[in-house]
Amino acid sequence: MKTKTSRAMGCSALLAAAGLLLSACGSSGDGGSGQTGSTSFQGRGPITYAAGKDATGVTPKVIARWNELHPKEKVTYIQLPTDADSQRQQMIQNAETKSDAYTVLSLDVVWTSEFAAHQWIDRLPENQFPLQKMLKPVVETARYRGGLYAAPASSDGGLLYYRTDLMDKAGITAPPTTWSEMTNDCAQVKKKVPAAKGMSCYAGQLQKYEGLTVNFAEAVNSAGGVVTDANGKPDVDTPAARKGLDFLAGSVKDGTIPKEALTYQEEDGRQAFQAGKVMFLRNWPYMYSLAEKSPVAGKFAVAPLPGLDGPGSSSLGGHNLALSSFAKNKATALDFMKFFSSEDSATTFLKDASLAPAYADLYNTPSLVGKYPYLPVLKQSILHAVPRPRVVAYGDVTSAIQQEAYAVLTGTKSSAQALKDLQSDLQKATAQ
Amino acid sequence: MAGTKTPPGTAENGPDRVAGGPSSRPTGPTSRRRARTRATTSPARMAALLVSPTLLVLSIVVLYPTLMALQESLYGTKGLDPKTGFIRTSEPFVGLRNYTDILGPAGDRFWNAFWNTSFFTVVTVGAETVIGVAMALIMHRAFRGRALARAGILVPWAVPTAISALLWRWIFNSNGIANAVIGHQILWTTEGFHAKVAVIVAEVWKTAPFIGLLVLAGLQVIPKEVYEAARIDGASAPRQFWHITLPLVKPALLVAVLFRCLDALRMFDLPYILVGAQKNSVETLSMLAQNEASNVRFGPASAYAMLLFLYVFLIALAFVRLLGADLVGGAARGGESRRRRRRMTVPRRAEVTA
C-alpha cells in the first residue's frame, strides 16, 4: 500500500511537471495579440439572447414579435439565473471558453467596463443607436474609455419613499430635500402623531452586499463627494465623502436608521416600510406597485433622494445590451439589439414590466405617467444620478467599498480611517 | 496522457507486491522461481487490465483537473494594458508567487478564511459527533414510534444545504424566530461572532443526522450477546456504553467523522447563503477561492483551492494513519492493535463501507 501510494505520487508529480512544461510552451506563443480595428458586423442567421429569468414574461413576448418579423433570423432566449452574480459568472465562463452560445448579452450597467476591457464584447457603432434621445447618465453606463460597448435597454434610479399620511398629520407639506430636513420632519411627525411614536426614520439597503455599495455611493455623491473621479481614478478620501459616510454611520448610531437595517436588502426594507416601521425609505421603483397593494397603499409617495445641502444623487441600475465578441451572425445581432432597445420595445417593457426606460420622453408621456405616477420623479433621479464606479475590476472595488462602509456602520472603524483604507484599496484595484 | 500512463504503473506494482521484488532481480534464476513469476504475472496483468477503465475515468475526472488547477495556480492575473485599455490576452507566469503571497500582507484574508474553516470544522464536527451518537442511540432503541423518530431525525439530512441555509436565514432574520425565542434582538447576519454561531447551529442541525445514520449502522451489527454478558457481569449502562458500544462502533464512527471533516473543510453554500458572501466572520477557504475566481483571478483562486486540497488531504491522511480510520475494507497494514481489532471489524466492514 505504502509503496504503491508513493509510487503513484511520484508518477503524478512527473506528469505534473511534464504538463507544466507543455502548457508553458503552449501559452507563450499567443501572448500580446490584442484585438485591433473595428468589428465588422457580418453574417445573418439564428442568434441567442442571454439574460436573467424574466418573471414578468415580457421578454419572451418581445422576442416572439421579432421572430415573427424575421423568420430566418430567429432569436432564442437563454434564461440565466435570477441572481446577478450567477448571470455574470455564466457569461464570463462562456467568454473564457470563447463559446458562441450567447450572442446578445444583457449586462448589468456596472459590468460594461469589465466586459469591454477583457474584449468579451464588441465595440458598437454609435450612429446605429438613438443615443441623443436617451438620458445622458444612462448612456454613460454603456461606455468604456469613450467607446460605446453596449446599447442602453433599461435604467433604474433610487427614490425616497415617504408616508404622506403621517406628514399631512404633522402639517408638513413637501417632502424633504436634505438629510437634516428629513430628520427634522421625522422628529416633527413623532412629536405630533402618536401612531408614529415607535417608528424609525430612515432605512436603505445596508446589508453587506451590492446594495451597500449603492447606498454608500449615493451618500457620498449626495454630499458632494465622489468615489471615483471623471477619469475613473479613486478620490474617496475627501471631507465631502466623509460627510456622506458620517450621515449613514451617525444615523445608525443615533437610531435614525434602525440597527436592524444593517441586515436589510431591498425586500427587507420594503417589508419594514409596508409594516409601518420606517417613515422614509430609499428603494428602487419596483417597490411602488407592490406597496400599492399593501396596507400603506395610498398613504405614501416618492421624491428624489435627499442630500447634504440639497437634492441628492442616485446611483444607476438597469441593463444594457452587449454583443459577445465570440458570437456568430453579428449583423442579425446588431439589428436585434436595435429592435430590442428601440423606443417601442422600451414602451412595452415599461408598460408590462415597469422597467424604467432609457428614453427621456417616455417619462413625460401622460398615459404612462397615469399608470406609473413616479415616472417624473424617477426621471429627475436618473438625470442627477451618478453611475457607480466604472472600473474594470468592479468586483474588487465593490467588495472594498462594502468592507469599509460596513466596518464604519457597525462601529468597528472610524469613517476617517475607513475612507483612507478604502482609497488605498481602490487605488490598488484600479491600478491592476 | 495521464490516463494511459497509470495502468502500466500499477501493473508493474502488482508483481512487485505479490511475488516479491526478487523476481526481477538476477538472483540465481531457478526454474521454480520463474514458474512462480509467470503464474502470478498474468493474474496481476488481468487485474490491472480490469481496473484500468476505473483508473482512466479517475484520471480524467480527478487527476487531470487537479493537475490543471496546479498549473493554473502558477499563473498570475491578466494585466490591463494602459495604452489600449484592454486586458492582456495571456496570464503572466509567476511561479510560486500566488503561494508565497499568503505569507505577506495579502495573506490576511487567506489566514482569516483558513482559521474560519478550521474553527467551523472542529466545532461543528465535535458537536455533530456528540449529537449524532446520541441520535443513533435513540434510533437504535426499540420503543413505540421508533420508525417515526428515525424518520424525524433524518429529515434535516434530506434537506438540500442551500434550502436549509434559506430556512435558517429566515430563522435568524432580525425579526425571526431565533430572536423571538431568546427575547433579544441579535443581528445574526451581520459581522461578528454571532454570525459564526448561526452557521454552526445550522450546520450541526443539518449534518448531525449523517453521523447518527452511520453510527446506527455500526450499532446494528454489535451482537446482543456482548451486552447480555455485560449485564450478567453487572456492568452499568454508562459502563456498557464506554466499554462496549463506543469501542465497537469506533470504526464506523471514525469513517463518519472523517467524512464530516472533509465535508466541513470545504464548506461553502451554508455561510454563503445564510450570512452572505465576503463576510470576514464566516468566509471559508472555498468561499475565498470562489470569490477570486469570480473576479477573474484564476491563478490565486487555483492556489487557494490547491492549499485547501492539501489541507483536506493531510487531514484525511492523519485520520487514516493516526486514528486508523478504515476507509478501504481490508487495507489493514499490520500493527499489533490493528490486527487484534481486525477480527472484530471484519464482519461489520461490509455494512459500513457499503
Short mmCIF file of C-alpha atoms in Angstrom, two decimals, chain B residues 24-171:
data_model
loop_
_atom_site.label_atom_id
_atom_site.label_comp_id
_atom_site.label_asym_id
_atom_site.label_seq_id
_atom_site.Cartn_x
_atom_site.Cartn_y
_atom_site.Cartn_z
CA SER B 24 13.06 -9.03 -11.41
CA ARG B 25 16.47 -9.20 -9.79
CA PRO B 26 19.01 -11.66 -11.22
CA THR B 27 19.43 -13.68 -8.02
CA GLY B 28 20.05 -17.11 -9.42
CA PRO B 29 17.28 -17.91 -11.85
CA THR B 30 15.92 -21.18 -10.59
CA SER B 31 13.19 -22.83 -12.56
CA ARG B 32 10.84 -22.85 -9.58
CA ARG B 33 11.02 -19.11 -9.16
CA ARG B 34 10.49 -18.45 -12.81
CA ALA B 35 7.42 -20.60 -12.82
CA ARG B 36 6.03 -18.73 -9.87
CA THR B 37 6.62 -15.40 -11.54
CA ARG B 38 4.80 -16.42 -14.65
CA ALA B 39 1.93 -17.76 -12.64
CA THR B 40 1.43 -14.54 -10.69
CA THR B 41 2.12 -12.10 -13.51
CA SER B 42 -0.83 -12.98 -15.64
CA PRO B 43 -3.48 -12.57 -12.87
CA ALA B 44 -1.79 -9.29 -11.95
CA ARG B 45 -1.91 -8.18 -15.56
CA MET B 46 -5.52 -9.23 -15.70
CA ALA B 47 -6.23 -7.25 -12.56
CA ALA B 48 -4.51 -4.19 -13.96
CA LEU B 49 -6.49 -4.55 -17.16
CA LEU B 50 -9.72 -4.82 -15.22
CA VAL B 51 -9.12 -1.74 -13.08
CA SER B 52 -7.72 0.31 -15.94
CA PRO B 53 -11.14 1.71 -17.02
CA THR B 54 -11.69 2.91 -13.47
CA LEU B 55 -8.25 4.43 -13.36
CA LEU B 56 -8.81 6.03 -16.72
CA VAL B 57 -12.06 7.62 -15.58
CA LEU B 58 -10.48 8.69 -12.30
CA SER B 59 -7.54 10.27 -14.04
CA ILE B 60 -9.85 12.16 -16.38
CA VAL B 61 -12.23 13.43 -13.73
CA VAL B 62 -9.85 13.72 -10.76
CA LEU B 63 -6.21 13.75 -11.73
CA TYR B 64 -6.44 15.92 -14.81
CA PRO B 65 -8.47 18.74 -13.21
CA THR B 66 -6.18 18.68 -10.19
CA LEU B 67 -3.11 18.98 -12.39
CA MET B 68 -4.76 21.74 -14.39
CA ALA B 69 -5.54 23.62 -11.19
CA LEU B 70 -1.97 23.13 -10.04
CA GLN B 71 -0.70 24.52 -13.31
CA GLU B 72 -3.15 27.42 -13.26
CA SER B 73 -2.05 28.30 -9.74
CA LEU B 74 1.38 29.19 -11.08
CA TYR B 75 -0.03 31.94 -13.26
CA GLY B 76 -0.91 35.46 -12.24
CA THR B 77 -3.75 37.76 -13.17
CA LYS B 78 -4.05 39.18 -16.66
CA GLY B 79 -2.92 42.78 -16.54
CA LEU B 80 -4.53 45.86 -18.04
CA ASP B 81 -2.65 47.45 -20.91
CA PRO B 82 -2.86 51.16 -20.05
CA LYS B 83 -2.39 52.15 -23.70
CA THR B 84 -5.27 50.26 -25.25
CA GLY B 85 -7.38 49.93 -22.14
CA PHE B 86 -7.73 46.23 -22.81
CA ILE B 87 -6.79 43.34 -20.59
CA ARG B 88 -3.81 41.46 -21.92
CA THR B 89 -4.63 38.16 -23.53
CA SER B 90 -2.18 35.97 -21.66
CA GLU B 91 -1.60 35.34 -17.99
CA PRO B 92 1.92 36.01 -16.73
CA PHE B 93 3.83 33.08 -15.28
CA VAL B 94 4.54 33.94 -11.65
CA GLY B 95 5.87 30.65 -10.32
CA LEU B 96 5.02 30.17 -6.70
CA ARG B 97 4.11 33.79 -6.03
CA ASN B 98 0.43 33.02 -5.53
CA TYR B 99 1.50 30.71 -2.73
CA THR B 100 4.11 32.95 -1.18
CA ASP B 101 1.64 35.86 -1.25
CA ILE B 102 -0.31 34.30 1.59
CA LEU B 103 2.67 34.87 3.85
CA GLY B 104 2.66 38.60 3.14
CA PRO B 105 0.11 41.29 4.00
CA ALA B 106 -2.20 39.97 1.26
CA GLY B 107 -2.38 36.77 3.26
CA ASP B 108 -4.60 38.26 5.96
CA ARG B 109 -7.72 37.28 4.12
CA PHE B 110 -6.37 33.80 3.46
CA TRP B 111 -5.47 33.16 7.07
CA ASN B 112 -8.79 34.54 8.25
CA ALA B 113 -10.53 32.10 5.91
CA PHE B 114 -8.19 29.34 6.99
CA TRP B 115 -8.98 29.84 10.68
CA ASN B 116 -12.68 30.16 9.98
CA THR B 117 -12.59 26.90 8.07
CA SER B 118 -10.67 25.13 10.81
CA PHE B 119 -12.84 26.59 13.54
CA PHE B 120 -16.05 25.56 11.78
CA THR B 121 -14.68 22.09 11.19
CA VAL B 122 -13.57 21.47 14.75
CA VAL B 123 -16.67 22.91 16.39
CA THR B 124 -19.32 21.56 14.05
CA VAL B 125 -17.82 18.09 13.74
CA GLY B 126 -17.32 17.94 17.51
CA ALA B 127 -20.91 18.90 18.22
CA GLU B 128 -22.23 16.70 15.44
CA THR B 129 -20.37 13.69 16.80
CA VAL B 130 -21.85 14.06 20.24
CA ILE B 131 -25.35 14.76 18.97
CA GLY B 132 -25.08 12.19 16.20
CA VAL B 133 -24.08 9.42 18.58
CA ALA B 134 -26.94 10.37 20.88
CA MET B 135 -29.31 10.27 17.93
CA ALA B 136 -28.00 6.87 16.88
CA LEU B 137 -28.53 5.52 20.39
CA ILE B 138 -32.08 6.78 20.36
CA MET B 139 -32.78 5.43 16.89
CA HIS B 140 -31.30 2.11 17.92
CA ARG B 141 -33.56 1.69 20.94
CA ALA B 142 -36.66 -0.37 20.50
CA PHE B 143 -39.59 1.77 21.55
CA ARG B 144 -43.02 2.69 20.29
CA GLY B 145 -42.79 5.19 17.44
CA ARG B 146 -39.19 4.29 16.69
CA ALA B 147 -39.80 4.45 12.94
CA LEU B 148 -41.22 7.95 13.36
CA ALA B 149 -38.26 9.07 15.45
CA ARG B 150 -35.84 7.67 12.89
CA ALA B 151 -37.55 9.43 10.03
CA GLY B 152 -37.78 12.65 12.02
CA ILE B 153 -34.12 12.64 12.86
CA LEU B 154 -33.17 12.08 9.26
CA VAL B 155 -35.25 14.89 7.79
CA PRO B 156 -32.60 17.63 8.15
CA TRP B 157 -30.09 15.50 6.31
CA ALA B 158 -32.53 15.13 3.44
CA VAL B 159 -32.94 18.90 3.03
CA PRO B 160 -30.53 20.36 0.45
CA THR B 161 -27.95 22.61 2.09
CA ALA B 162 -28.94 25.65 0.06
CA ILE B 163 -32.55 25.24 1.10
CA SER B 164 -31.67 24.72 4.75
CA ALA B 165 -29.50 27.85 4.55
CA LEU B 166 -32.52 29.81 3.34
CA LEU B 167 -34.64 28.29 6.09
CA TRP B 168 -32.16 29.30 8.73
CA ARG B 169 -31.83 32.75 7.20
CA TRP B 170 -35.48 33.25 7.98
CA ILE B 171 -34.99 31.91 11.48
#
